[in-house]
Structure formats: structure tokens, C-alpha cells
Coordinates of C-alpha atoms and ligand atoms in Angstrom, one line a residue:
M1 CA -8.7 10.4 -15.3
G2 CA -10.1 6.9 -14.3
L3 CA -8.1 4.8 -11.9
Y4 CA -6.8 2.4 -14.5
E5 CA -5.9 5.2 -16.8
V6 CA -3.8 6.8 -14.0
I7 CA -2.2 3.4 -13.1
H8 CA -1.2 2.7 -16.7
G9 CA -0.4 6.3 -17.6
R10 CA 2.0 6.8 -14.5
R11 CA 5.6 7.1 -15.5
D12 CA 8.9 7.6 -13.7
V13 CA 10.0 11.0 -15.0
R14 CA 13.5 12.4 -15.4
A15 CA 13.6 14.6 -18.5
E16 CA 10.1 16.0 -18.9
F17 CA 9.9 18.4 -15.9
T18 CA 9.0 21.9 -16.9
G19 CA 9.9 23.6 -13.5
A20 CA 6.5 25.3 -13.4
P21 CA 5.0 26.0 -9.9
V22 CA 2.9 23.5 -8.1
G23 CA -0.2 25.0 -6.3
A24 CA -0.3 24.6 -2.5
D25 CA -3.7 23.0 -2.8
V26 CA -2.4 20.5 -5.4
L27 CA 0.5 19.5 -3.2
E28 CA -1.8 19.2 -0.2
R29 CA -4.1 16.8 -2.1
V30 CA -1.2 14.7 -3.2
L31 CA 0.3 14.5 0.3
R32 CA -3.1 13.7 1.7
A33 CA -3.3 10.8 -0.7
A34 CA 0.1 9.5 0.4
H35 CA -1.0 9.9 4.1
A36 CA -4.1 7.8 3.4
A37 CA -2.1 4.7 2.5
P38 CA -2.5 1.5 4.5
S39 CA 0.2 0.8 7.1
V40 CA 1.2 -2.2 9.2
G41 CA -0.5 -1.8 12.7
L42 CA -1.7 1.7 11.6
S43 CA 1.8 2.8 12.3
Q44 CA 1.9 5.4 9.5
P45 CA 5.7 5.3 9.7
W46 CA 6.3 7.9 7.0
D47 CA 7.1 11.6 7.0
F48 CA 7.5 13.9 4.0
V49 CA 10.3 16.5 3.7
I50 CA 9.5 19.1 1.0
V51 CA 12.7 20.4 -0.5
R52 CA 12.5 23.6 -2.6
D53 CA 15.8 25.2 -1.7
R54 CA 18.1 25.1 -4.8
E55 CA 21.4 24.8 -2.8
T56 CA 20.1 21.8 -1.0
R57 CA 19.0 20.3 -4.2
S58 CA 22.3 21.0 -5.9
A59 CA 24.2 19.4 -3.0
F60 CA 22.1 16.3 -3.3
R61 CA 22.5 16.2 -7.1
E62 CA 26.3 16.4 -6.7
H63 CA 26.1 13.3 -4.4
V64 CA 23.8 11.5 -6.8
R65 CA 26.2 12.2 -9.7
E66 CA 29.0 10.6 -7.7
Q67 CA 26.9 7.5 -7.0
R68 CA 26.1 7.3 -10.7
R69 CA 29.8 7.4 -11.5
R70 CA 30.4 4.5 -9.0
F71 CA 27.6 2.4 -10.5
A72 CA 28.9 3.1 -14.0
E73 CA 32.3 1.9 -13.1
S74 CA 30.9 -1.4 -12.0
L75 CA 29.4 -2.1 -15.5
D76 CA 31.0 -3.9 -18.4
G77 CA 31.6 -2.1 -21.7
G78 CA 28.2 -2.8 -23.5
R79 CA 26.2 -2.2 -20.4
A80 CA 28.2 0.9 -19.5
G81 CA 27.4 2.3 -23.0
T82 CA 23.7 1.8 -22.6
F83 CA 23.7 3.3 -19.1
E84 CA 25.5 6.4 -20.2
K85 CA 22.5 7.5 -22.3
I86 CA 20.1 7.1 -19.4
K87 CA 19.2 10.1 -17.3
I88 CA 18.6 8.9 -13.7
E89 CA 17.3 12.1 -12.0
G90 CA 15.6 15.4 -12.6
I91 CA 16.5 16.9 -9.2
L92 CA 17.0 20.5 -10.4
E93 CA 14.6 20.4 -13.3
A94 CA 11.6 19.3 -11.1
T95 CA 9.7 22.0 -9.1
L96 CA 10.4 20.4 -5.8
G97 CA 11.7 17.3 -4.0
V98 CA 9.7 15.2 -1.6
V99 CA 11.8 13.0 0.6
V100 CA 9.8 10.2 2.2
T101 CA 11.2 8.7 5.4
Y102 CA 10.6 5.6 7.5
D103 CA 10.5 5.7 11.3
P104 CA 10.7 2.1 12.6
G105 CA 10.0 3.4 16.1
R106 CA 6.6 4.7 15.3
G107 CA 4.0 2.7 17.2
A108 CA 6.7 0.4 18.5
P109 CA 7.4 -1.9 20.2
A110 CA 4.1 -3.8 19.6
V111 CA 3.5 -2.9 16.0
L112 CA 0.5 -5.2 15.1
G113 CA 1.6 -7.4 12.2
R114 CA 5.3 -6.6 12.1
H115 CA 6.5 -9.2 14.6
T116 CA 7.5 -11.7 12.0
I117 CA 8.2 -9.4 9.1
A118 CA 10.3 -6.4 10.0
D119 CA 10.2 -5.1 6.4
A120 CA 6.4 -4.6 6.8
G121 CA 7.2 -1.1 8.0
L122 CA 9.1 -0.3 4.8
Y123 CA 6.3 -1.8 2.7
S124 CA 4.0 0.7 4.3
V125 CA 6.2 3.6 3.3
C126 CA 6.3 2.3 -0.3
L127 CA 2.5 2.2 -0.4
A128 CA 2.4 5.9 0.7
I129 CA 4.9 6.6 -2.1
Q130 CA 2.8 4.8 -4.6
N131 CA -0.4 6.7 -3.5
L132 CA 1.6 9.9 -3.9
W133 CA 2.8 8.9 -7.3
L134 CA -0.7 8.0 -8.6
A135 CA -2.3 11.1 -7.1
A136 CA 0.4 13.3 -8.7
T137 CA -0.2 11.6 -12.0
S138 CA -3.9 12.3 -11.8
E139 CA -3.1 16.0 -11.1
G140 CA -1.0 16.2 -14.2
L141 CA 2.3 16.1 -12.3
G142 CA 5.3 13.9 -12.9
V143 CA 7.3 12.0 -10.2
G144 CA 10.8 10.6 -10.5
W145 CA 12.1 8.3 -7.8
V146 CA 15.8 8.8 -7.1
S147 CA 17.6 6.1 -5.1
F148 CA 21.3 6.7 -6.1
Y149 CA 22.3 8.0 -2.7
E150 CA 23.7 6.9 0.6
E151 CA 21.1 7.2 3.4
G152 CA 23.6 8.8 5.8
F153 CA 24.4 11.6 3.3
L154 CA 20.7 12.5 2.8
A155 CA 19.8 12.2 6.4
G156 CA 22.7 14.6 7.2
L157 CA 21.7 17.1 4.5
L158 CA 18.1 17.3 5.7
G159 CA 18.7 17.0 9.4
I160 CA 16.8 13.7 9.6
P161 CA 17.2 12.2 13.2
D162 CA 19.1 9.0 13.8
G163 CA 17.1 5.9 13.3
I164 CA 14.8 7.5 10.7
R165 CA 15.6 6.3 7.1
P166 CA 15.2 8.3 4.0
V167 CA 13.4 5.8 1.7
A168 CA 13.1 8.0 -1.5
W169 CA 13.9 11.3 -3.0
L170 CA 10.9 12.0 -5.3
C171 CA 11.3 14.7 -7.9
V172 CA 7.9 16.3 -8.4
G173 CA 6.5 18.8 -10.7
P174 CA 4.5 19.7 -13.9
V175 CA 5.7 17.9 -17.0
S176 CA 5.6 18.5 -20.8
H177 CA 4.2 15.0 -21.2
L178 CA 4.4 11.5 -19.9
E179 CA 6.1 8.9 -22.1
T180 CA 4.1 5.8 -22.8
V181 CA 7.1 3.4 -22.5
P182 CA 9.4 3.4 -19.5
D183 CA 12.8 5.1 -20.1
L184 CA 14.8 2.0 -19.3
E185 CA 12.9 0.1 -22.0
R186 CA 13.2 2.9 -24.5
H187 CA 16.9 3.0 -23.9
G188 CA 17.4 -0.8 -24.2
W189 CA 18.4 -1.4 -20.6
R190 CA 15.5 -3.8 -19.7
R191 CA 12.1 -4.8 -20.9
R192 CA 8.9 -5.3 -18.9
R193 CA 7.8 -8.9 -18.3
P194 CA 4.5 -10.0 -19.5
L195 CA 1.9 -10.6 -16.7
E196 CA 1.6 -14.3 -17.7
R197 CA 5.2 -14.9 -16.5
A198 CA 4.5 -13.3 -13.1
V199 CA 1.3 -15.4 -12.3
H200 CA 1.6 -18.9 -10.9
H201 CA -1.4 -21.1 -10.2
G202 CA -1.5 -23.2 -7.0
R203 CA 2.2 -23.7 -6.8
W204 CA 5.3 -21.8 -7.9
G205 CA 6.0 -22.4 -11.6
E206 CA 2.5 -23.9 -12.4
R207 CA 0.9 -22.1 -15.4
L208 CA -2.5 -22.4 -16.9
R209 CA -2.3 -24.2 -20.3
Ligands
FMN1 C1 12.5 1.7 -5.5 C2 12.7 2.4 -6.7 C3 13.9 3.1 -7.0 C4 14.1 3.8 -8.2 N1 15.3 4.5 -8.3 C5 15.5 5.2 -9.5 C6 16.6 6.0 -9.7 O1 17.4 6.2 -8.8 N2 16.7 6.7 -10.8 C7 15.8 6.6 -11.8 O2 16.0 7.2 -12.9 N3 14.7 5.8 -11.7 C8 14.5 5.1 -10.5 N4 13.4 4.4 -10.4 C9 12.4 4.3 -11.5 C10 12.4 3.0 -12.2 O3 13.6 2.9 -13.1 C11 11.1 2.9 -13.0 O4 10.0 2.8 -12.1 C12 11.1 1.7 -13.9 O5 12.1 1.7 -14.9 C13 9.7 1.5 -14.6 O6 9.4 2.7 -15.3 P1 8.0 3.5 -15.0 O7 8.0 3.8 -13.5 O8 8.1 4.6 -15.9 O9 6.9 2.5 -15.4 C14 13.1 3.7 -9.2 C15 11.9 3.0 -8.9 C16 11.7 2.4 -7.7 C17 10.4 1.7 -7.5

């Protein structure tokens, strides 16, 4: 697949995991791609916890289900009805989980480029995640980002040390297919914005005529 094909073909996957095995060589290539991401001050503040154990995944899924219930309770009638139909995780259906963490202490205190923007460390982790996501797509794997969790719960479940934040639980594995339209759009939750609305020329709000 060419780069643009991978970028536009990538999808957040929940329902299409087959549960088939992922070869060690494939997983290694995908993790190497993540680890090749740019990072503020070359801090490489990420780590990857590979979770295969079913009991651990079940415990996490239970927690996610509870967070889903909480979110659903905060919605009004129409929105709650739309949300009900949306699957938000494939934790057990995927072959494995990859939990990506952020260590703000890595390379500290003088992280070059982070002195005015503390979030630059988190941005770096997100770039590693995006690299992983694109590499997985080009390997024929699906990835689904799960963020319906309390950080303390996931840190406790996986023995992540104090001060290190779990940024994402990624469901990873072979898929039957990738949808061409995001799930949230297909289910009427939200539509993608056209690029023209996101581009400003010279000053905020200025558009080309
Ligand atoms: C930071 C972040 C957190 C997300 N959390 C969830 C989640 O908890 N559950 C879920 O189903 N999708 C989650 N997603 C996936 C988004 O819903 C998805 O990327 C978006 O709807 C666009 O669809 P696409 O990735 O298929 O293009 C998350 C994505 C990001 C970037």
C-alpha cells in the first residue's frame, strides 16, 4: 500500500476483529514504527505494554463497560439512543491489546522544547500511536483506540508505576475488512468536517474566495 492509501484507508476498528494470531515479526515491525516517531527533545517518553491475557482483558472490559454506562447516563434521550447502537471497544475480540504509556520524567528536567508547552510530551506519545496505527494498517491489521477508562484503574491493573500515564489501550489484530466510513459517521453520531473549514489563510477565519 502507498502512504496515502494507508492514511486514508486507516480506520478505528471495533467490530471487525477476527481474533486470528499476529506474527511476532509483524508485531515487531509495527512497534518499531511506533518507536521511530519524533519526540520532544528526543525524549521518547512512550512504553508499550502488550496484553494478551484474557483475564486481564476481561477485567479491563468490565471497567470500560462501567465507564460507558456513566457516559450514556450523561446523554439526553436522542443522543443516548444514537450512542446505544455504537460499539466502543473490541477488547476481547481483538488478538491483543497494546497499552501506550507516557513518562513525563524521561529526559527531564531539561527536555529540549518542553519548557513552555508541557503537553509536548503527550503529543510525542500520540505520534508514536499514529505511527503504530498506520504501520498496522499497512500490515493488514486493525487498531481500535479505547479511552473509556480511568487512568488509575488501568495503571493498577498493569502495574504501571506512579507518575507514568496510560495514554491509550489499543485493540490490535487481523480484521475481516476496514470500513470506508468512520463508525461514528455511519451511526449518525457525528460527521467529518471538510478540509476547507479547517484551513485558515494568514489569520484565523480568513478563507480563500
Ligand atoms: C484520542 C482518541 C480516543 C478515542 N477513544 C475511542 C474510544 O474510547 N472508543 C472508540 O470506539 N473509539 C475511540 N476513538 C476512535 C474515534 O472515535 C475515531 O478515530 C473517529 O471516530 C474517526 O474514525 P476513524 O478513526 O475510523 O477515521 C478514539 C480516537 C482518539 C484519537
